[in-house]
Structures are given as structure tokens and as C-alpha cells.
mmCIF file of C-alpha atoms in Angstrom:
data_model
loop_
_atom_site.group_PDB
_atom_site.id
_atom_site.type_symbol
_atom_site.label_atom_id
_atom_site.label_comp_id
_atom_site.label_asym_id
_atom_site.label_seq_id
_atom_site.Cartn_x
_atom_site.Cartn_y
_atom_site.Cartn_z
ATOM 1 C CA UNK S 1 150.819 117.672 27.110
ATOM 2 C CA UNK S 2 153.470 116.451 29.515
ATOM 3 C CA UNK S 3 152.859 115.231 33.058
ATOM 4 C CA UNK S 4 154.345 118.460 34.446
ATOM 5 C CA UNK S 5 152.064 120.576 32.229
ATOM 6 C CA UNK S 6 149.066 118.535 33.330
ATOM 7 C CA UNK S 7 149.986 119.027 36.986
ATOM 8 C CA UNK S 8 150.375 122.788 36.537
ATOM 9 C CA UNK S 9 147.039 123.037 34.734
ATOM 10 C CA UNK S 10 145.384 121.059 37.528
ATOM 11 C CA UNK S 11 146.730 123.475 40.141
ATOM 12 C CA UNK S 12 145.575 126.495 38.141
ATOM 13 C CA UNK S 13 142.105 124.992 37.881
ATOM 14 C CA UNK S 14 142.068 124.431 41.654
ATOM 15 C CA UNK S 15 143.066 128.077 42.223
ATOM 16 C CA UNK S 16 140.341 129.371 39.862
ATOM 17 C CA UNK S 17 137.758 127.307 41.739
ATOM 18 C CA UNK S 18 138.899 128.001 45.308
ATOM 19 C CA UNK S 19 140.761 131.317 44.872
ATOM 20 C CA UNK S 20 137.703 133.625 44.909
ATOM 21 C CA UNK S 21 136.688 132.240 48.333
ATOM 22 C CA UNK S 22 140.152 132.856 49.749
ATOM 23 C CA UNK S 23 140.518 136.353 48.289
ATOM 24 C CA UNK S 24 137.005 137.274 49.450
ATOM 25 C CA UNK S 25 137.858 136.031 52.949
ATOM 26 C CA UNK S 26 141.115 138.031 53.049
ATOM 27 C CA UNK S 27 139.308 141.175 51.848
ATOM 28 C CA UNK S 28 136.525 140.729 54.440
ATOM 29 C CA UNK S 29 138.983 140.254 57.313
ATOM 30 C CA UNK S 30 141.031 143.309 56.330
ATOM 31 C CA UNK S 31 137.904 145.412 55.854
ATOM 32 C CA UNK S 32 136.563 144.398 59.269
ATOM 33 C CA UNK S 33 139.931 145.196 60.887
ATOM 34 C CA UNK S 34 139.964 148.631 59.269
ATOM 35 C CA UNK S 35 136.379 149.465 60.134
ATOM 36 C CA UNK S 36 137.009 153.205 60.028
ATOM 37 C CA UNK S 37 137.083 152.963 56.207
ATOM 38 C CA UNK S 38 133.331 152.170 56.290
ATOM 39 C CA UNK S 39 132.154 154.326 59.204
ATOM 40 C CA UNK S 40 128.407 154.270 58.570
ATOM 41 C CA UNK S 41 126.208 151.371 59.624
ATOM 42 C CA UNK S 42 124.360 151.369 56.297
ATOM 43 C CA UNK S 43 127.643 150.911 54.415
ATOM 44 C CA UNK S 44 128.600 148.041 56.695
ATOM 45 C CA UNK S 45 125.251 146.376 56.132
ATOM 46 C CA UNK S 46 125.584 146.884 52.387
ATOM 47 C CA UNK S 47 129.098 145.381 52.468
ATOM 48 C CA UNK S 48 127.819 142.396 54.457
ATOM 49 C CA UNK S 49 124.990 141.809 51.974
ATOM 50 C CA UNK S 50 127.400 142.071 49.048
ATOM 51 C CA UNK S 51 129.783 139.575 50.699
ATOM 52 C CA UNK S 52 126.855 137.181 51.146
ATOM 53 C CA UNK S 53 125.853 137.769 47.510
ATOM 54 C CA UNK S 54 129.429 137.048 46.423
ATOM 55 C CA UNK S 55 129.428 133.777 48.404
ATOM 56 C CA UNK S 56 126.092 132.720 46.915
ATOM 57 C CA UNK S 57 127.350 133.599 43.443
ATOM 58 C CA UNK S 58 130.524 131.501 43.944
ATOM 59 C CA UNK S 59 128.546 128.544 45.298
ATOM 60 C CA UNK S 60 126.059 128.634 42.411
ATOM 61 C CA UNK S 61 128.803 128.929 39.838
ATOM 62 C CA UNK S 62 130.806 126.182 41.531
ATOM 63 C CA UNK S 63 127.939 123.782 40.889
ATOM 64 C CA UNK S 64 127.002 125.048 37.429
ATOM 65 C CA UNK S 65 130.613 125.440 36.241
ATOM 66 C CA UNK S 66 131.391 121.746 36.705
ATOM 67 C CA UNK S 67 129.280 120.867 33.668
ATOM 68 C CA UNK S 68 130.745 123.612 31.463
ATOM 69 C CA UNK S 69 134.133 123.608 29.780
ATOM 70 C CA UNK S 70 135.607 126.613 28.022
ATOM 71 C CA UNK S 71 134.277 130.154 27.583
ATOM 72 C CA UNK S 72 130.473 130.404 27.421
ATOM 73 C CA UNK S 73 127.846 133.179 27.619
ATOM 74 C CA UNK S 74 126.958 131.906 31.112
ATOM 75 C CA UNK S 75 130.599 132.343 32.084
ATOM 76 C CA UNK S 76 130.537 135.922 30.785
ATOM 77 C CA UNK S 77 127.445 136.636 32.906
ATOM 78 C CA UNK S 78 129.106 135.173 35.984
ATOM 79 C CA UNK S 79 132.282 137.183 35.331
ATOM 80 C CA UNK S 80 130.308 140.417 34.903
ATOM 81 C CA UNK S 81 128.195 139.953 38.028
ATOM 82 C CA UNK S 82 131.264 139.080 40.063
ATOM 83 C CA UNK S 83 133.070 142.179 38.778
ATOM 84 C CA UNK S 84 130.074 144.363 39.659
ATOM 85 C CA UNK S 85 129.992 142.956 43.215
ATOM 86 C CA UNK S 86 133.754 143.469 43.534
ATOM 87 C CA UNK S 87 133.441 147.048 42.256
ATOM 88 C CA UNK S 88 130.642 147.808 44.726
ATOM 89 C CA UNK S 89 132.577 146.279 47.626
ATOM 90 C CA UNK S 90 135.745 148.202 46.703
ATOM 91 C CA UNK S 91 133.663 151.410 46.535
ATOM 92 C CA UNK S 92 132.627 150.724 50.101
ATOM 93 C CA UNK S 93 136.073 149.608 51.290
ATOM 94 C CA UNK S 94 139.330 149.619 49.246
ATOM 95 C CA UNK S 95 140.475 146.322 50.773
ATOM 96 C CA UNK S 96 137.824 144.480 48.792
ATOM 97 C CA UNK S 97 140.030 145.043 45.736
ATOM 98 C CA UNK S 98 141.613 141.709 46.739
ATOM 99 C CA UNK S 99 138.378 140.069 45.658
ATOM 100 C CA UNK S 100 138.248 142.073 42.414
ATOM 101 C CA UNK S 101 141.737 140.798 41.508
ATOM 102 C CA UNK S 102 140.148 137.391 40.819
ATOM 103 C CA UNK S 103 139.163 138.633 37.350
ATOM 104 C CA UNK S 104 142.828 138.713 36.294
ATOM 105 C CA UNK S 105 143.163 134.932 36.499
ATOM 106 C CA UNK S 106 140.143 133.467 34.724
ATOM 107 C CA UNK S 107 139.089 135.987 32.034
ATOM 108 C CA UNK S 108 140.397 133.726 29.228
ATOM 109 C CA UNK S 109 138.518 130.725 30.700
ATOM 110 C CA UNK S 110 135.162 132.510 31.128
ATOM 111 C CA UNK S 111 134.819 135.233 28.463
ATOM 112 C CA UNK S 112 134.039 134.028 24.931
ATOM 113 C CA UNK S 113 135.172 135.817 21.774
ATOM 114 C CA UNK S 114 138.469 137.066 20.325
ATOM 115 C CA UNK S 115 141.397 138.081 22.513
ATOM 116 C CA UNK S 116 140.670 141.814 22.169
ATOM 117 C CA UNK S 117 137.222 141.334 23.672
ATOM 118 C CA UNK S 118 138.586 139.080 26.401
ATOM 119 C CA UNK S 119 141.048 141.816 27.437
ATOM 120 C CA UNK S 120 138.103 144.019 28.471
ATOM 121 C CA UNK S 121 137.641 141.844 31.560
ATOM 122 C CA UNK S 122 141.173 142.355 33.023
ATOM 123 C CA UNK S 123 140.999 146.038 32.071
ATOM 124 C CA UNK S 124 137.754 146.429 34.049
ATOM 125 C CA UNK S 125 139.393 144.712 37.025
ATOM 126 C CA UNK S 126 142.394 147.051 36.733
ATOM 127 C CA UNK S 127 139.987 150.002 37.111
ATOM 128 C CA UNK S 128 138.830 148.615 40.474
ATOM 129 C CA UNK S 129 142.399 147.832 41.608
ATOM 130 C CA UNK S 130 143.749 151.227 40.539
ATOM 131 C CA UNK S 131 140.843 152.952 42.338
ATOM 132 C CA UNK S 132 141.717 151.071 45.528
ATOM 133 C CA UNK S 133 145.420 151.855 45.155
ATOM 134 C CA UNK S 134 144.598 155.563 44.661
ATOM 135 C CA UNK S 135 142.971 155.712 48.114
ATOM 136 C CA UNK S 136 139.513 154.369 47.462
ATOM 137 C CA UNK S 137 136.501 155.565 45.557
ATOM 138 C CA UNK S 138 134.908 157.989 44.966
ATOM 139 C CA UNK S 139 137.805 160.357 44.251
ATOM 140 C CA UNK S 140 137.587 163.661 46.056
ATOM 141 C CA UNK S 141 140.381 165.657 44.375
ATOM 142 C CA UNK S 142 142.083 166.192 41.074
ATOM 143 C CA UNK S 143 145.293 164.737 42.497
ATOM 144 C CA UNK S 144 143.481 161.506 43.254
ATOM 145 C CA UNK S 145 142.237 161.354 39.683
ATOM 146 C CA UNK S 146 145.791 161.912 38.416
ATOM 147 C CA UNK S 147 147.123 159.158 40.695
ATOM 148 C CA UNK S 148 144.313 156.867 39.539
ATOM 149 C CA UNK S 149 145.147 157.501 35.879
ATOM 150 C CA UNK S 150 148.835 156.745 36.486
ATOM 151 C CA UNK S 151 148.057 153.602 38.437
ATOM 152 C CA UNK S 152 145.562 152.470 35.801
ATOM 153 C CA UNK S 153 148.211 152.920 33.097
ATOM 154 C CA UNK S 154 150.846 151.108 35.167
ATOM 155 C CA UNK S 155 148.506 148.215 35.935
ATOM 156 C CA UNK S 156 147.589 147.744 32.287
ATOM 157 C CA UNK S 157 151.246 147.913 31.184
ATOM 158 C CA UNK S 158 152.006 145.167 33.693
ATOM 159 C CA UNK S 159 148.988 143.209 32.499
ATOM 160 C CA UNK S 160 150.179 143.502 28.895
ATOM 161 C CA UNK S 161 153.726 142.401 29.729
ATOM 162 C CA UNK S 162 152.583 139.501 31.866
ATOM 163 C CA UNK S 163 149.980 138.530 29.264
ATOM 164 C CA UNK S 164 152.579 138.480 26.480
ATOM 165 C CA UNK S 165 154.980 136.436 28.587
ATOM 166 C CA UNK S 166 152.189 134.033 29.465
ATOM 167 C CA UNK S 167 151.203 133.736 25.812
ATOM 168 C CA UNK S 168 154.798 132.982 24.820
ATOM 169 C CA UNK S 169 155.127 130.399 27.557
ATOM 170 C CA UNK S 170 151.846 128.835 26.496
ATOM 171 C CA UNK S 171 153.025 128.733 22.891
ATOM 172 C CA UNK S 172 156.262 127.077 23.972
ATOM 173 C CA UNK S 173 154.272 124.572 25.996
ATOM 174 C CA UNK S 174 152.109 123.772 22.972
ATOM 175 C CA UNK S 175 155.175 123.423 20.757
ATOM 176 C CA UNK S 176 156.836 121.207 23.341
ATOM 177 C CA UNK S 177 153.720 119.088 23.661
ATOM 178 C CA UNK S 178 153.479 118.813 19.862
ATOM 179 C CA UNK S 179 157.157 117.812 19.671
ATOM 180 C CA UNK S 180 156.659 115.197 22.367
ATOM 181 C CA UNK S 181 153.576 113.848 20.596
ATOM 182 C CA UNK S 182 155.475 113.689 17.307
ATOM 183 C CA UNK S 183 158.359 111.952 19.061
ATOM 184 C CA UNK S 184 155.961 109.417 20.550
ATOM 185 C CA UNK S 185 154.445 108.766 17.120
ATOM 186 C CA UNK S 186 157.939 108.428 15.643
ATOM 187 C CA UNK S 187 158.978 106.039 18.406
ATOM 188 C CA UNK S 188 155.829 104.008 17.863
ATOM 189 C CA UNK S 189 156.492 103.877 14.123
ATOM 190 C CA UNK S 190 160.126 102.948 14.785
ATOM 191 C CA UNK S 191 159.085 100.185 17.163
ATOM 192 C CA UNK S 192 156.633 98.899 14.579
ATOM 193 C CA UNK S 193 159.386 98.959 11.942
ATOM 194 C CA UNK S 194 161.730 97.119 14.320
ATOM 195 C CA UNK S 195 159.070 94.493 14.962
ATOM 196 C CA UNK S 196 158.473 94.113 11.224
ATOM 197 C CA UNK S 197 162.223 93.888 10.599
ATOM 198 C CA UNK S 198 162.544 91.232 13.292
ATOM 199 C CA UNK S 199 159.734 89.231 11.701
ATOM 200 C CA UNK S 200 161.287 89.694 8.248
ATOM 201 C CA UNK S 201 164.689 88.665 9.596
ATOM 202 C CA UNK S 202 163.194 85.505 11.056
ATOM 203 C CA UNK S 203 161.456 84.795 7.759
ATOM 204 C CA UNK S 204 164.692 85.350 5.827
ATOM 205 C CA UNK S 205 166.521 82.999 8.170
ATOM 206 C CA UNK S 206 163.937 80.312 7.512
ATOM 207 C CA UNK S 207 164.129 80.895 3.752
ATOM 208 C CA UNK S 208 167.925 80.903 3.821
ATOM 209 C CA UNK S 209 167.925 77.646 5.749
ATOM 210 C CA UNK S 210 165.496 76.066 3.292
ATOM 211 C CA UNK S 211 167.522 77.365 0.349
ATOM 212 C CA UNK S 212 170.714 76.018 1.940
ATOM 213 C CA UNK S 213 169.120 72.623 2.438
ATOM 214 C CA UNK S 214 167.883 72.550 -1.175
ATOM 215 C CA UNK S 215 171.290 73.657 -2.473
ATOM 216 C CA UNK S 216 173.080 71.044 -0.385
ATOM 217 C CA UNK S 217 170.717 68.370 -1.689
ATOM 218 C CA UNK S 218 171.477 69.372 -5.284
ATOM 219 C CA UNK S 219 175.179 69.383 -4.512
ATOM 220 C CA UNK S 220 175.065 65.954 -2.927
ATOM 221 C CA UNK S 221 173.065 64.615 -5.856
ATOM 222 C CA UNK S 222 175.632 66.014 -8.280
ATOM 223 C CA UNK S 223 178.509 64.573 -6.235
ATOM 224 C CA UNK S 224 176.911 61.143 -6.198
ATOM 225 C CA UNK S 225 176.270 61.376 -9.921
ATOM 226 C CA UNK S 226 179.826 62.451 -10.685
ATOM 227 C CA UNK S 227 181.435 59.782 -8.506
ATOM 228 C CA UNK S 228 179.450 56.659 -7.791
ATOM 229 C CA UNK S 229 177.099 56.807 -10.788
ATOM 230 C CA UNK S 230 179.884 57.393 -13.332
ATOM 231 C CA UNK S 231 182.030 54.696 -11.695
ATOM 232 C CA UNK S 232 179.177 52.185 -11.827
ATOM 233 C CA UNK S 233 178.522 53.101 -15.461
ATOM 234 C CA UNK S 234 182.168 52.393 -16.301
ATOM 235 C CA UNK S 235 182.082 49.097 -14.385
ATOM 236 C CA UNK S 236 178.948 48.021 -16.268
ATOM 237 C CA UNK S 237 180.616 48.879 -19.580
ATOM 238 C CA UNK S 238 183.709 46.820 -18.708
ATOM 239 C CA UNK S 239 181.640 43.829 -17.543
ATOM 240 C CA UNK S 240 179.548 43.973 -20.714
ATOM 241 C CA UNK S 241 182.805 43.877 -22.663
ATOM 242 C CA UNK S 242 183.850 40.769 -20.693
ATOM 243 C CA UNK S 243 180.603 39.054 -21.603
ATOM 244 C CA UNK S 244 180.927 39.898 -25.285
ATOM 245 C CA UNK S 245 184.566 38.798 -25.794
ATOM 246 C CA UNK S 246 185.728 35.148 -26.147
ATOM 247 C CA UNK S 247 189.368 36.064 -25.546
ATOM 248 C CA UNK S 248 190.339 35.320 -21.888
ATOM 249 C CA UNK S 249 193.202 37.828 -21.960
ATOM 250 C CA UNK S 250 190.953 40.649 -23.162
ATOM 251 C CA UNK S 251 188.284 39.624 -20.652
ATOM 252 C CA UNK S 252 190.877 39.622 -17.872
ATOM 253 C CA UNK S 253 191.942 43.144 -18.903
ATOM 254 C CA UNK S 254 188.347 44.372 -18.763
ATOM 255 C CA UNK S 255 187.833 42.726 -15.363
ATOM 256 C CA UNK S 256 190.947 44.488 -14.067
ATOM 257 C CA UNK S 257 189.615 47.803 -15.359
ATOM 258 C CA UNK S 258 186.274 47.143 -13.700
ATOM 259 C CA UNK S 259 188.032 46.399 -10.420
ATOM 260 C CA UNK S 260 190.096 49.596 -10.708
ATOM 261 C CA UNK S 261 186.925 51.570 -11.354
ATOM 262 C CA UNK S 262 185.226 49.940 -8.365
ATOM 263 C CA UNK S 263 188.158 50.790 -6.087
ATOM 264 C CA UNK S 264 188.259 54.341 -7.471
ATOM 265 C CA UNK S 265 184.509 54.770 -6.987
ATOM 266 C CA UNK S 266 184.740 53.401 -3.458
ATOM 267 C CA UNK S 267 187.446 55.932 -2.667
ATOM 268 C CA UNK S 268 185.350 58.724 -4.164
ATOM 269 C CA UNK S 269 182.352 57.634 -2.096
ATOM 270 C CA UNK S 270 184.376 57.615 1.110
ATOM 271 C CA UNK S 271 185.896 60.979 0.257
ATOM 272 C CA UNK S 272 182.468 62.436 -0.506
ATOM 273 C CA UNK S 273 181.210 61.292 2.869
ATOM 274 C CA UNK S 274 184.125 63.084 4.540
ATOM 275 C CA UNK S 275 184.166 66.421 2.730
ATOM 276 C CA UNK S 276 182.801 65.978 -0.798
ATOM 277 C CA UNK S 277 186.190 66.847 -2.305
ATOM 278 C CA UNK S 278 187.365 64.676 -5.289
ATOM 279 C CA UNK S 279 189.926 61.984 -4.509
ATOM 280 C CA UNK S 280 191.964 63.100 -7.519
ATOM 281 C CA UNK S 281 192.731 66.389 -5.743
ATOM 282 C CA UNK S 282 194.088 64.742 -2.603
ATOM 283 C CA UNK S 283 197.710 64.828 -3.711
ATOM 284 C CA UNK S 284 197.620 66.692 -7.049
ATOM 285 C CA UNK S 285 196.715 70.169 -8.146
ATOM 286 C CA UNK S 286 193.943 70.772 -10.649
ATOM 287 C CA UNK S 287 196.134 70.612 -13.803
ATOM 288 C CA UNK S 288 197.645 67.260 -12.853
ATOM 289 C CA UNK S 289 194.288 65.883 -11.708
ATOM 290 C CA UNK S 290 192.733 66.868 -15.047
ATOM 291 C CA UNK S 291 195.644 65.321 -16.979
ATOM 292 C CA UNK S 292 195.234 62.009 -15.152
ATOM 293 C CA UNK S 293 191.426 62.047 -15.456
ATOM 294 C CA UNK S 294 191.625 62.666 -19.227
ATOM 295 C CA UNK S 295 194.222 59.904 -19.654
ATOM 296 C CA UNK S 296 192.173 57.401 -17.600
ATOM 297 C CA UNK S 297 189.022 58.277 -19.516
ATOM 298 C CA UNK S 298 190.801 57.849 -22.845
ATOM 299 C CA UNK S 299 192.185 54.468 -21.785
ATOM 300 C CA UNK S 300 188.817 53.321 -20.516
ATOM 301 C CA UNK S 301 186.786 54.385 -23.564
ATOM 302 C CA UNK S 302 189.395 53.946 -26.270
ATOM 303 C CA UNK S 303 188.755 57.493 -27.468
ATOM 304 C CA UNK S 304 191.611 59.845 -28.353
ATOM 305 C CA UNK S 305 191.860 62.581 -25.758
ATOM 306 C CA UNK S 306 194.347 65.362 -25.123
ATOM 307 C CA UNK S 307 194.833 67.766 -22.214
ATOM 308 C CA UNK S 308 196.295 71.264 -22.744
ATOM 309 C CA UNK S 309 197.368 73.774 -20.110
ATOM 310 C CA UNK S 310 197.883 77.497 -20.834
ATOM 311 C CA UNK S 311 198.815 80.519 -18.729
ATOM 312 C CA UNK S 312 200.591 80.792 -15.389
ATOM 313 C CA UNK S 313 199.382 78.070 -13.056
ATOM 314 C CA UNK S 314 197.898 79.287 -9.752
ATOM 315 C CA UNK S 315 197.138 77.281 -6.613
ATOM 316 C CA UNK S 316 193.327 77.404 -6.721
ATOM 317 C CA UNK S 317 190.835 77.279 -3.892
ATOM 318 C CA UNK S 318 189.619 73.731 -3.228
ATOM 319 C CA UNK S 319 186.028 74.538 -4.212
ATOM 320 C CA UNK S 320 187.112 76.009 -7.555
ATOM 321 C CA UNK S 321 189.354 73.020 -8.325
ATOM 322 C CA UNK S 322 186.612 70.534 -7.364
ATOM 323 C CA UNK S 323 184.047 72.351 -9.508
ATOM 324 C CA UNK S 324 186.225 72.396 -12.643
ATOM 325 C CA UNK S 325 187.219 68.740 -12.181
ATOM 326 C CA UNK S 326 183.576 67.677 -11.808
ATOM 327 C CA UNK S 327 182.562 69.670 -14.901
ATOM 328 C CA UNK S 328 185.345 67.972 -16.862
ATOM 329 C CA UNK S 329 184.291 64.520 -15.684
ATOM 330 C CA UNK S 330 180.660 65.196 -16.606
ATOM 331 C CA UNK S 331 181.592 66.604 -20.027
ATOM 332 C CA UNK S 332 183.770 63.538 -20.768
ATOM 333 C CA UNK S 333 180.979 61.222 -19.588
ATOM 334 C CA UNK S 334 178.537 62.985 -21.927
ATOM 335 C CA UNK S 335 181.024 62.701 -24.808
ATOM 336 C CA UNK S 336 181.397 58.953 -24.340
ATOM 337 C CA UNK S 337 177.697 58.357 -23.657
ATOM 338 C CA UNK S 338 176.042 60.557 -26.283
ATOM 339 C CA UNK S 339 178.492 62.063 -28.754
ATOM 340 C CA UNK S 340 180.235 58.976 -30.269
ATOM 341 C CA UNK S 341 183.314 61.195 -30.586
ATOM 342 C CA UNK S 342 186.674 60.032 -31.914
ATOM 343 C CA UNK S 343 188.677 62.927 -30.470
ATOM 344 C CA UNK S 344 188.239 65.052 -27.346
ATOM 345 C CA UNK S 345 190.303 68.031 -26.277
ATOM 346 C CA UNK S 346 190.379 69.464 -22.739
ATOM 347 C CA UNK S 347 192.009 72.868 -22.217
ATOM 348 C CA UNK S 348 192.596 74.590 -18.860
ATOM 349 C CA UNK S 349 193.566 78.276 -19.131
ATOM 350 C CA UNK S 350 194.699 80.665 -16.392
ATOM 351 C CA UNK S 351 193.851 84.178 -17.586
ATOM 352 C CA UNK S 352 194.409 86.968 -15.109
ATOM 353 C CA UNK S 353 191.545 86.966 -12.636
ATOM 354 C CA UNK S 354 189.621 84.021 -14.074
ATOM 355 C CA UNK S 355 190.072 80.400 -15.103
ATOM 356 C CA UNK S 356 188.483 78.853 -18.173
ATOM 357 C CA UNK S 357 187.890 75.214 -18.970
ATOM 358 C CA UNK S 358 187.074 74.078 -22.530
ATOM 359 C CA UNK S 359 186.009 70.544 -23.456
ATOM 360 C CA UNK S 360 185.571 70.004 -27.212
ATOM 361 C CA UNK S 361 184.688 66.832 -29.129
ATOM 362 C CA UNK S 362 184.094 65.929 -32.773
ATOM 363 C CA UNK S 363 180.985 63.874 -32.066
ATOM 364 C CA UNK S 364 177.530 63.983 -33.546
ATOM 365 C CA UNK S 365 176.568 67.261 -31.803
ATOM 366 C CA UNK S 366 173.051 68.497 -31.076
ATOM 367 C CA UNK S 367 170.847 71.558 -31.213
ATOM 368 C CA UNK S 368 171.467 73.602 -27.989
ATOM 369 C CA UNK S 369 168.061 75.258 -28.352
ATOM 370 C CA UNK S 370 166.371 71.839 -28.111
ATOM 371 C CA UNK S 371 168.539 69.640 -25.876
ATOM 372 C CA UNK S 372 167.463 66.007 -25.404
ATOM 373 C CA UNK S 373 165.205 65.314 -22.474
ATOM 374 C CA UNK S 374 166.618 63.767 -19.349
ATOM 375 C CA UNK S 375 165.776 60.106 -18.925
ATOM 376 C CA UNK S 376 165.767 57.807 -15.966
ATOM 377 C CA UNK S 377 169.257 56.602 -16.913
ATOM 378 C CA UNK S 378 170.613 60.021 -17.728
ATOM 379 C CA UNK S 379 172.689 62.243 -15.476
ATOM 380 C CA UNK S 380 172.605 65.867 -14.501
ATOM 381 C CA UNK S 381 174.292 66.787 -17.800
ATOM 382 C CA UNK S 382 174.435 70.408 -18.906
ATOM 383 C CA UNK S 383 172.119 71.643 -16.151
ATOM 384 C CA UNK S 384 174.319 70.096 -13.482
ATOM 385 C CA UNK S 385 177.493 71.579 -14.982
ATOM 386 C CA UNK S 386 175.913 75.000 -15.288
ATOM 387 C CA UNK S 387 174.660 74.858 -11.687
ATOM 388 C CA UNK S 388 178.145 73.962 -10.490
ATOM 389 C CA UNK S 389 179.713 76.905 -12.307
ATOM 390 C CA UNK S 390 177.080 79.367 -11.107
ATOM 391 C CA UNK S 391 177.495 78.183 -7.511
ATOM 392 C CA UNK S 392 180.980 79.745 -7.446
ATOM 393 C CA UNK S 393 179.927 82.881 -9.428
ATOM 394 C CA UNK S 394 180.954 81.423 -12.766
ATOM 395 C CA UNK S 395 179.174 80.640 -16.031
ATOM 396 C CA UNK S 396 178.947 77.838 -18.553
ATOM 397 C CA UNK S 397 178.241 78.065 -22.277
ATOM 398 C CA UNK S 398 177.627 75.305 -24.808
ATOM 399 C CA UNK S 399 178.231 75.534 -28.556
ATOM 400 C CA UNK S 400 177.075 72.653 -30.707
ATOM 401 C CA UNK S 401 175.555 71.821 -34.048
ATOM 402 C CA UNK S 402 174.263 68.491 -35.309
ATOM 403 C CA UNK S 403 177.121 66.682 -37.103
ATOM 404 C CA UNK S 404 179.823 69.168 -36.028
ATOM 405 C CA UNK S 405 180.643 68.251 -32.436
ATOM 406 C CA UNK S 406 180.196 70.080 -29.148
ATOM 407 C CA UNK S 407 182.217 72.640 -27.197
ATOM 408 C CA UNK S 408 181.583 73.196 -23.478
ATOM 409 C CA UNK S 409 183.233 76.268 -21.921
ATOM 410 C CA UNK S 410 183.219 77.120 -18.207
ATOM 411 C CA UNK S 411 184.506 80.443 -16.861
ATOM 412 C CA UNK S 412 184.988 80.899 -13.108
ATOM 413 C CA UNK S 413 186.741 83.494 -10.920
ATOM 414 C CA UNK S 414 190.367 82.768 -10.035
ATOM 415 C CA UNK S 415 190.208 82.331 -6.280
ATOM 416 C CA UNK S 416 193.534 81.331 -4.791
ATOM 417 C CA UNK S 417 193.989 78.679 -2.132
ATOM 418 C CA UNK S 418 193.686 79.886 1.478
ATOM 419 C CA UNK S 419 197.044 79.581 3.192
#
């Protein structure tokens, strides 16, 4: 129920409680002013007693009715007695019909039972009102009876019309109140959903931040492994070669290689600090960077290596180029560290909307279903390469068999360089 409906209902309740006093007062004043309608003293005394009885009845019901809500048998008794007093007063003086009209307004609040039974109360009141309108009771001619019948019919038609309109308005009020209640429940549910969504959003932000931190840590670890760790491994290998050779010229060559590796690793470290992009991609595109990396690796390890380029070369996004270069470097490091290969082939292929990188060697191979465990000296290996490829929506597959070499194939989307 809306605030306006509550206010209207409060006013109606005030009228039902105070209205009978006002209507009785109006009827008494009019009756006293038109004293010729009750010429005999006995009738005046009877009217006075009935007015007093009506006041007592209203006062008693005013106290008793406060503890009762809704139609009750006590309410029906009160309604009946009040109607009888109103009928008797109207019989004595037609102006007392004002008091009898009270029964039109509270029949549904006092009379229990179905609507058909409740309608008896207003009909009984219409008898009193029609009698007053016909000139007062008792009727002394047939014409008066005819007028009474017409007025009774007219009053009840009006009662029916007004009752139907009131019922429709009450139904609309109930429907409106139900709609408002449903809207309030919907708004409450919506607010609850918004609060839950806000909490979920905050939780997702925290999770995304944690995932971003973890991903960045893995990326940094892989970058360090692919740059500094591989450079230090190469330097150690060159210095070990210096220790094991008696030839000063060969030792000098290995020392020079170690120095070149140290300078290269230092440049990679500085570049990684700046933006984690490989130094090899500073001035060259991916194909040229791969060609140089393969040649340097072959010279450093003494292993035969060949780079092949197929398809129409595209200017790739920096992240794609860096990922493929790092995968190549890791695959070559694995070939020199674990495979004991004599030949390695690196192929970069541009194929429509994707780029593929294949690194194949003729080394000892292994069983992909049971890869060797990582050790304290090992790198990120296949897991690191696969993580790199998947980070840019790509994939990595490994084909190998003990004694028959290994083939590593990475497939990534062809994302062009932002211009």
C-alpha cells in the first residue's frame, strides 16, 4: 500500500469513527428547527430518548471497537441496533435519515459474511432513506407508496453503481500496491546483485593482479634464463676449453669468445632491464636475428647448423618476434646441452595468418611421454618454451624418439607490427 493509499484509508477510518456523531447532530438540529414534523410532545420525548440512546451506542462502540479489527458478530449487532434507532428516528422525523445514511459507509467493515449478505445492510438503510425522501413514514396514500418504491429502486441502483466503481478502484489499488511491492522486491534483489557483482569485481581484480604478478615473475625468470644464464653457460664452456688446451692460440680464441659472450650477455641484461626485448631485435627483423643467432651458436658449439626461411616475410609484432627468438635460443641450448647433435636445422615459415618455427636435430632424442626431470643446473626447457608460445595464443609440440633426434615446432598467430 502506498503512502497516498494509507492516508486515504486513515481519513476513511476517521470518518467512520466520527461521522455518526456529526450526522446525528445535523439530523437533530434540522429536526428541532422543523418541529412541526413531530407535533406531539410524546414523539418529541421519544425522539430525544432515541438520540440519547444513539449517543450512548456510539460511545460504547467507540470504546469497544478500538480492540476489534474487521467484521465481527459484535459489529453486526452494533450495525443492526444503530439501523433500528435510525429507522425509529426517521419514522418520527424524516430529517433523521441523515443519521441512517451512516450505514452506507461502514457495512463492509462491520458485517461479516459474503458480499451478498453484506449488501443487506445498505439495502436496509436505503429503505429508511427512501421513506424519508417520499415524505416521511408511515405512508398515507398509494401515491406515496409508489414514490417510495421508485426512490428505493433509484437508491439501490445508485448503490450498485457506486459499489461496483468502488470495488474496481479497490482492485486497482490492490494491483497497484502489489506491483509496487513486486518492484520493491525486484529493486532489492537488483541492489543485492549489484553488491555481489561489486564484490566479485573486486575479487576478480585482486585475482587478476595476482595472476599478472605471477605471470610477470615467470616471464622475468624465463628472460633471465634465456639471456644471462645461457651467456654464463657459454662463457663457462669457453673457459673450460681454455683450461684444457695447451695451445696458446686456441686458448686465446676461446678467451675472445668468452669475452664476446660476456659483452653480449651484458647487453642482453641491460636490454632486459629496459624492456625485456632481445638485443638481437634492436636493428634486425626476426629472420635476420634468427640467422645470426644460429650462426653464432654453430660457431660457438662447433655443431653444423642451418637456417631456412619460407613464405612472404611480414614485419611481426615485437612480442611475437621476441617469443620466437627466445624459443629458438632455448631449443639450440637444449640441443647443445642434452642432444649431442651433429646437425641442427632451424626453419621459420610465414603461412597466411600464422608463423611456424621448427628446430630439428639429429641427436640422441628422448621419450616425450617421460621427459627428464629438471635439475638444479637445468633451465626452463620445454615447459618454458611452451609457456612462451601459449602466452601469445600459440602452441608448441615436440616430436622425439630415443636415437632418432628431436623436432620442436612452435605455431603462433601472425600479428603484424604496430605502425
